[in-house]
Coordinates of C-alpha atoms in Angstrom, one line a residue:
Chain A
G15 CA 0.0 -0.1 0.0
A16 CA 0.8 3.7 0.0
V17 CA 3.6 4.7 2.3
V18 CA 4.7 8.2 3.5
S19 CA 8.2 8.3 5.0
Q20 CA 8.6 11.0 7.7
H21 CA 11.9 12.0 9.1
P22 CA 13.2 12.5 11.7
S23 CA 10.9 10.6 14.0
W24 CA 12.0 12.9 17.0
V25 CA 14.3 16.0 17.3
I26 CA 15.4 18.2 20.1
C27 CA 16.6 21.6 19.2
K28 CA 17.6 24.7 21.0
S29 CA 15.2 27.7 21.1
G30 CA 15.9 30.1 18.3
T31 CA 17.1 27.4 15.8
S32 CA 15.3 26.0 12.9
V33 CA 14.3 22.5 12.2
K34 CA 13.4 20.7 8.9
I35 CA 11.0 17.8 8.8
E36 CA 10.7 15.7 5.5
C37 CA 8.0 13.6 4.2
R38 CA 8.5 11.4 1.2
S39 CA 5.7 9.5 -0.6
L40 CA 7.6 6.2 -1.4
D41 CA 5.2 4.5 -4.0
F42 CA 2.7 7.1 -5.1
Q43 CA 2.7 10.7 -6.1
A44 CA 1.3 13.0 -3.4
T45 CA -0.4 15.8 -5.3
T46 CA -1.4 17.3 -2.0
M47 CA 0.4 17.2 1.3
F48 CA -1.3 18.1 4.5
W49 CA 0.6 19.1 7.6
Y50 CA -0.9 18.6 11.0
R51 CA 0.2 19.4 14.6
Q52 CA -0.9 17.5 17.7
F53 CA -0.4 18.5 21.2
P54 CA -0.4 15.9 24.0
K55 CA -3.8 14.2 24.4
Q56 CA -5.3 16.4 21.9
S57 CA -6.6 15.8 18.3
L58 CA -4.7 16.6 15.0
M59 CA -5.1 20.2 13.9
L60 CA -4.6 21.0 10.2
M61 CA -1.7 23.7 9.9
A62 CA -1.5 23.9 6.1
T63 CA -2.2 22.2 2.8
S64 CA 0.3 22.3 -0.1
N65 CA 0.0 21.3 -3.6
E66 CA 3.1 20.3 -5.6
G67 CA 4.7 23.4 -7.2
S68 CA 2.3 25.8 -5.4
K69 CA 2.6 27.9 -2.4
A70 CA 0.9 26.4 0.7
T71 CA -2.4 27.4 2.1
Y72 CA -2.3 28.0 5.9
E73 CA -5.0 27.6 8.3
Q74 CA -6.0 30.6 10.4
G75 CA -3.7 31.3 13.1
V76 CA -0.7 29.4 11.6
E77 CA 2.2 31.7 11.0
K78 CA 3.3 31.1 7.3
D79 CA 6.7 32.8 8.0
K80 CA 7.4 30.5 10.9
F81 CA 6.3 27.3 9.5
L82 CA 7.8 27.2 5.9
I83 CA 6.4 24.5 3.7
N84 CA 8.0 23.4 0.5
H85 CA 6.4 20.8 -1.9
A86 CA 8.8 21.0 -4.7
S87 CA 8.1 17.6 -6.1
L88 CA 5.2 15.0 -6.1
T89 CA 7.3 12.9 -3.8
L90 CA 8.8 15.3 -1.3
S91 CA 7.4 17.9 1.0
T92 CA 9.2 19.6 3.8
L93 CA 8.1 21.6 6.8
T94 CA 10.7 24.0 8.5
V95 CA 10.0 25.4 11.9
T96 CA 12.0 28.5 12.0
S97 CA 13.2 30.3 15.1
A98 CA 11.7 27.5 17.2
H99 CA 10.4 28.2 20.7
P100 CA 9.3 25.9 23.5
E101 CA 5.6 26.4 22.7
D102 CA 6.4 25.0 19.1
S103 CA 7.1 21.7 21.0
S104 CA 4.6 19.2 19.5
F105 CA 4.0 16.1 17.4
Y106 CA 4.0 17.0 13.7
I107 CA 2.4 14.8 11.2
C108 CA 2.1 14.9 7.3
S109 CA -0.3 13.4 5.2
G110 CA 0.0 12.8 1.5
G111 CA -3.1 13.0 -0.6
T112 CA -4.0 11.7 -4.0
G113 CA -7.3 12.3 -5.4
A114 CA -8.5 13.9 -2.3
D115 CA -11.1 15.7 -4.3
R116 CA -12.6 12.4 -4.8
G117 CA -12.6 11.4 -1.3
Y118 CA -9.6 9.2 -1.1
G119 CA -5.9 9.1 -0.7
Y120 CA -4.7 10.2 2.8
T121 CA -1.7 8.4 3.9
F122 CA -0.1 9.5 7.1
G123 CA 3.5 9.7 8.1
S124 CA 4.7 8.2 11.3
G125 CA 5.1 11.8 12.9
T126 CA 8.0 13.9 14.4
R127 CA 8.2 14.7 17.9
L128 CA 9.8 18.1 18.3
T129 CA 11.0 19.3 21.6
V130 CA 12.4 22.8 21.9
V131 CA 14.5 23.4 24.9
Chain B
G239 CA -16.1 25.0 8.0
E240 CA -16.6 21.4 9.0
N241 CA -16.9 20.6 12.7
V242 CA -16.7 17.0 13.8
E243 CA -17.8 15.9 17.3
Q244 CA -16.8 12.5 18.8
H245 CA -18.1 10.7 21.8
P246 CA -17.2 9.4 24.2
S247 CA -13.8 10.7 25.0
T248 CA -12.9 7.6 27.0
L249 CA -14.2 4.2 26.9
S250 CA -13.4 1.1 28.9
V251 CA -14.6 -2.4 28.0
Q252 CA -13.8 -5.9 28.9
E253 CA -12.1 -8.2 26.5
G254 CA -14.7 -9.9 24.3
D255 CA -17.1 -7.1 24.6
S256 CA -18.1 -4.7 21.8
A257 CA -17.1 -0.9 21.6
V258 CA -19.0 1.7 19.8
I259 CA -17.7 5.2 19.2
K260 CA -19.9 7.8 17.6
C261 CA -19.2 10.9 15.5
T262 CA -21.4 13.8 14.1
Y263 CA -20.4 16.3 11.3
S264 CA -21.8 19.6 10.4
D265 CA -21.0 20.0 6.5
S266 CA -23.6 18.3 4.4
A267 CA -20.9 18.3 1.5
S268 CA -18.7 15.9 3.5
N269 CA -18.1 12.8 1.4
Y270 CA -15.5 10.7 3.1
F271 CA -15.3 9.5 6.6
P272 CA -12.3 7.5 7.8
W273 CA -11.4 6.1 11.2
Y274 CA -7.9 6.1 12.5
K275 CA -6.3 4.3 15.3
Q276 CA -3.3 5.9 17.0
E277 CA -0.9 4.4 19.4
L278 CA 1.3 6.4 21.7
G279 CA 3.9 8.3 19.8
K280 CA 2.9 7.0 16.4
G281 CA 1.1 8.5 13.3
P282 CA -2.6 7.6 12.8
Q283 CA -3.4 4.4 11.1
L284 CA -6.2 4.0 9.0
I285 CA -8.6 1.1 10.1
I286 CA -11.7 1.6 8.1
D287 CA -13.4 4.2 6.0
I288 CA -16.6 4.9 4.3
R289 CA -17.8 7.1 1.5
S290 CA -21.0 9.2 1.3
N291 CA -22.8 6.8 -1.2
V292 CA -22.5 3.7 1.3
G293 CA -24.4 3.2 4.4
E294 CA -22.3 0.5 6.1
K295 CA -19.0 -1.2 5.7
K296 CA -17.5 -4.1 7.5
D297 CA -14.0 -5.5 7.8
Q298 CA -13.6 -8.5 10.1
R299 CA -14.3 -7.3 13.6
I300 CA -14.7 -3.6 12.6
A301 CA -17.6 -1.9 11.0
V302 CA -18.7 1.6 10.2
T303 CA -22.1 3.0 9.6
L304 CA -23.1 6.2 8.1
N305 CA -26.3 8.1 8.4
K306 CA -26.2 11.0 5.9
T307 CA -29.5 12.4 6.9
A308 CA -28.6 12.7 10.5
K309 CA -24.9 13.6 9.7
H310 CA -23.6 11.0 12.0
F311 CA -21.3 7.9 11.7
S312 CA -20.2 5.2 14.0
L313 CA -17.3 2.8 14.6
H314 CA -18.1 -0.7 15.9
I315 CA -15.6 -3.0 17.2
T316 CA -16.7 -6.5 18.1
E317 CA -14.9 -9.1 20.1
T318 CA -12.5 -6.6 21.5
Q319 CA -8.9 -7.6 22.3
P320 CA -6.3 -5.9 24.6
E321 CA -4.4 -4.7 21.5
D322 CA -7.4 -2.7 20.4
S323 CA -6.5 -0.4 23.3
A324 CA -5.5 2.9 21.7
V325 CA -6.9 6.3 20.8
Y326 CA -9.4 6.3 17.8
F327 CA -10.2 9.3 15.7
C328 CA -12.9 9.9 13.3
A329 CA -12.5 12.4 10.5
A330 CA -14.5 13.8 7.6
S331 CA -13.4 15.3 4.4
S332 CA -15.3 18.1 2.7
S333 CA -15.1 20.2 -0.3
S334 CA -15.2 23.3 2.0
N335 CA -11.8 22.3 3.4
S336 CA -8.7 23.5 1.7
G337 CA -7.5 20.6 -0.6
Y338 CA -10.4 18.4 0.9
A339 CA -8.3 18.1 4.1
L340 CA -9.6 15.9 6.8
N341 CA -11.1 17.4 10.0
F342 CA -10.7 15.3 13.0
G343 CA -12.8 14.5 16.1
K344 CA -11.3 14.9 19.4
G345 CA -10.4 11.2 19.9
T346 CA -11.6 8.4 22.0
S347 CA -9.3 6.5 24.4
L348 CA -10.3 3.0 24.3
L349 CA -9.2 0.6 27.1
V350 CA -9.7 -3.1 26.7
T351 CA -9.2 -4.9 29.9
P352 CA -8.4 -8.6 30.0

């Protein structure tokens, strides 16, 4: 089946530094990549939606200059958390979509646990 | 936008019993309803899904029902086993969401005791 490989699985960084998270669709072309954030014991909250070759669409309240999303190819999307602060510590999850407009194709990565110290 | 409500937030059952989790959605344009199982520290894993043109779907011990008129859908797990213990999320996709993104319920923590 479809697989999205997400790396790293966990990362600890110092406050003020940037962290890049990668998601690769291994056996399909993800025309759309969704990025979610999940705080402990909470649900997944959509941060942004990106289509290959286009600028990402950010949800209300998500700073586009802080969470940089690149979707340069149909198999790779990256999320860069810039100038990270402790409040950015969370579980970040990507989901690759194919044919989402037809109601299918959401393959989730395994998530990245970000801890900012 | 779409609003997905999920109940209960916690559910404890004995091994072998059935578990039912219910969700409601607000957007009548929603057309895809997946259920995910998430274990601690891992990404969500799709366990079953249903589309708006179907009323019920079953896969071994897991079934999902959809009532489009009432805008609710439910997950049914029969003959529960301790390894079913996890957090379960329902979700709904709608054309009103950017890129048909999924909106998630708040999750149900299921505990199956031996």
